């Protein structure tokens, strides 16, 4: 599974440009302290680059994700 980005809004969008407010909404953020985990893709990185002064970003490395756990679950059901 690809890496994830944990994005948290740390400053208010009051007084910012309408495009910045729209970018926060597109990132799934509406109020200070709210967080969202998003895939690490170029379009998400572009949105983050527009509002770095309003958010904090933490990269969460992928760990195999749901694909591997789904395979394990199917194997468990087959052996039962």
PDB file of C-alpha atoms in Angstrom:
ATOM      1  CA  UNK A   1       0.000   0.000   0.000  1.00  0.00           C
ATOM      2  CA  UNK A   2       1.228   3.518  -0.749  1.00  0.00           C
ATOM      3  CA  UNK A   3       2.187   6.017   1.900  1.00  0.00           C
ATOM      4  CA  UNK A   4      -0.463   8.180   3.522  1.00  0.00           C
ATOM      5  CA  UNK A   5      -0.440  11.821   4.612  1.00  0.00           C
ATOM      6  CA  UNK A   6      -2.020  12.778   7.931  1.00  0.00           C
ATOM      7  CA  UNK A   7      -3.148  16.399   7.476  1.00  0.00           C
ATOM      8  CA  UNK A   8      -4.314  18.572  10.402  1.00  0.00           C
ATOM      9  CA  UNK A   9      -5.682  22.118  10.233  1.00  0.00           C
ATOM     10  CA  UNK A  10      -3.761  24.295  12.703  1.00  0.00           C
ATOM     11  CA  UNK A  11      -4.931  27.806  11.784  1.00  0.00           C
ATOM     12  CA  UNK A  12      -8.270  29.350  10.977  1.00  0.00           C
ATOM     13  CA  UNK A  13      -9.417  29.950   7.421  1.00  0.00           C
ATOM     14  CA  UNK A  14     -11.099  33.220   8.430  1.00  0.00           C
ATOM     15  CA  UNK A  15      -9.534  36.078   6.514  1.00  0.00           C
ATOM     16  CA  UNK A  16      -7.882  33.845   3.929  1.00  0.00           C
ATOM     17  CA  UNK A  17      -8.528  33.885   0.217  1.00  0.00           C
ATOM     18  CA  UNK A  18     -11.561  31.969  -1.056  1.00  0.00           C
ATOM     19  CA  UNK A  19      -9.287  29.606  -3.001  1.00  0.00           C
ATOM     20  CA  UNK A  20      -7.463  28.706   0.207  1.00  0.00           C
ATOM     21  CA  UNK A  21     -10.759  27.972   1.947  1.00  0.00           C
ATOM     22  CA  UNK A  22     -11.789  25.801  -0.997  1.00  0.00           C
ATOM     23  CA  UNK A  23      -8.511  23.911  -0.837  1.00  0.00           C
ATOM     24  CA  UNK A  24      -9.023  23.188   2.868  1.00  0.00           C
ATOM     25  CA  UNK A  25     -12.495  21.863   2.100  1.00  0.00           C
ATOM     26  CA  UNK A  26     -11.091  19.686  -0.687  1.00  0.00           C
ATOM     27  CA  UNK A  27      -8.605  18.255   1.822  1.00  0.00           C
ATOM     28  CA  UNK A  28     -11.556  17.404   4.085  1.00  0.00           C
ATOM     29  CA  UNK A  29     -10.787  20.040   6.733  1.00  0.00           C
ATOM     30  CA  UNK A  30     -13.401  22.373   8.163  1.00  0.00           C
ATOM     31  CA  UNK A  31     -12.213  23.537  11.584  1.00  0.00           C
ATOM     32  CA  UNK A  32      -9.039  23.921  13.615  1.00  0.00           C
ATOM     33  CA  UNK A  33      -7.767  20.654  15.026  1.00  0.00           C
ATOM     34  CA  UNK A  34      -9.600  18.505  12.506  1.00  0.00           C
ATOM     35  CA  UNK A  35      -7.468  15.840  10.797  1.00  0.00           C
ATOM     36  CA  UNK A  36      -7.768  13.713   7.698  1.00  0.00           C
ATOM     37  CA  UNK A  37      -5.640  10.910   6.294  1.00  0.00           C
ATOM     38  CA  UNK A  38      -5.150  11.133   2.547  1.00  0.00           C
ATOM     39  CA  UNK A  39      -3.182   9.137  -0.040  1.00  0.00           C
ATOM     40  CA  UNK A  40       0.254  10.490  -0.941  1.00  0.00           C
ATOM     41  CA  UNK A  41      -0.436  11.512  -4.546  1.00  0.00           C
ATOM     42  CA  UNK A  42       0.742  14.487  -6.627  1.00  0.00           C
ATOM     43  CA  UNK A  43      -2.672  16.169  -6.632  1.00  0.00           C
ATOM     44  CA  UNK A  44      -2.890  16.008  -2.829  1.00  0.00           C
ATOM     45  CA  UNK A  45       0.694  17.320  -2.550  1.00  0.00           C
ATOM     46  CA  UNK A  46      -0.306  20.231  -4.810  1.00  0.00           C
ATOM     47  CA  UNK A  47      -3.230  21.133  -2.551  1.00  0.00           C
ATOM     48  CA  UNK A  48      -0.961  20.953   0.499  1.00  0.00           C
ATOM     49  CA  UNK A  49       1.517  23.297  -1.224  1.00  0.00           C
ATOM     50  CA  UNK A  50      -1.258  25.912  -1.560  1.00  0.00           C
ATOM     51  CA  UNK A  51      -2.003  26.138   2.177  1.00  0.00           C
ATOM     52  CA  UNK A  52       1.142  25.157   4.135  1.00  0.00           C
ATOM     53  CA  UNK A  53       0.619  28.047   6.576  1.00  0.00           C
ATOM     54  CA  UNK A  54      -2.778  26.662   7.655  1.00  0.00           C
ATOM     55  CA  UNK A  55      -1.999  22.950   8.072  1.00  0.00           C
ATOM     56  CA  UNK A  56       0.534  20.489   9.435  1.00  0.00           C
ATOM     57  CA  UNK A  57       1.399  17.318   7.539  1.00  0.00           C
ATOM     58  CA  UNK A  58       2.785  14.034   8.836  1.00  0.00           C
ATOM     59  CA  UNK A  59       3.769  11.259   6.437  1.00  0.00           C
ATOM     60  CA  UNK A  60       2.524   7.815   7.500  1.00  0.00           C
ATOM     61  CA  UNK A  61       4.428   4.962   5.813  1.00  0.00           C
ATOM     62  CA  UNK A  62       2.395   2.169   4.224  1.00  0.00           C
ATOM     63  CA  UNK A  63       2.487  -1.214   5.963  1.00  0.00           C
ATOM     64  CA  UNK A  64       0.936  -3.612   3.482  1.00  0.00           C
ATOM     65  CA  UNK A  65      -2.534  -2.257   4.122  1.00  0.00           C
ATOM     66  CA  UNK A  66      -5.871  -3.972   3.645  1.00  0.00           C
ATOM     67  CA  UNK A  67      -4.729  -6.058   0.673  1.00  0.00           C
ATOM     68  CA  UNK A  68      -2.504  -8.290   2.817  1.00  0.00           C
ATOM     69  CA  UNK A  69      -5.047  -8.590   5.642  1.00  0.00           C
ATOM     70  CA  UNK A  70      -7.764  -9.541   3.163  1.00  0.00           C
ATOM     71  CA  UNK A  71      -5.568 -12.335   1.776  1.00  0.00           C
ATOM     72  CA  UNK A  72      -4.893 -13.639   5.286  1.00  0.00           C
ATOM     73  CA  UNK A  73      -8.616 -13.628   6.037  1.00  0.00           C
ATOM     74  CA  UNK A  74      -9.393 -15.625   2.889  1.00  0.00           C
ATOM     75  CA  UNK A  75      -6.701 -18.193   3.755  1.00  0.00           C
ATOM     76  CA  UNK A  76      -8.122 -18.555   7.268  1.00  0.00           C
ATOM     77  CA  UNK A  77     -11.611 -19.257   5.914  1.00  0.00           C
ATOM     78  CA  UNK A  78     -10.294 -21.841   3.459  1.00  0.00           C
ATOM     79  CA  UNK A  79      -8.450 -23.824   6.136  1.00  0.00           C
ATOM     80  CA  UNK A  80     -11.485 -23.969   8.474  1.00  0.00           C
TER      81      UNK A  80
END
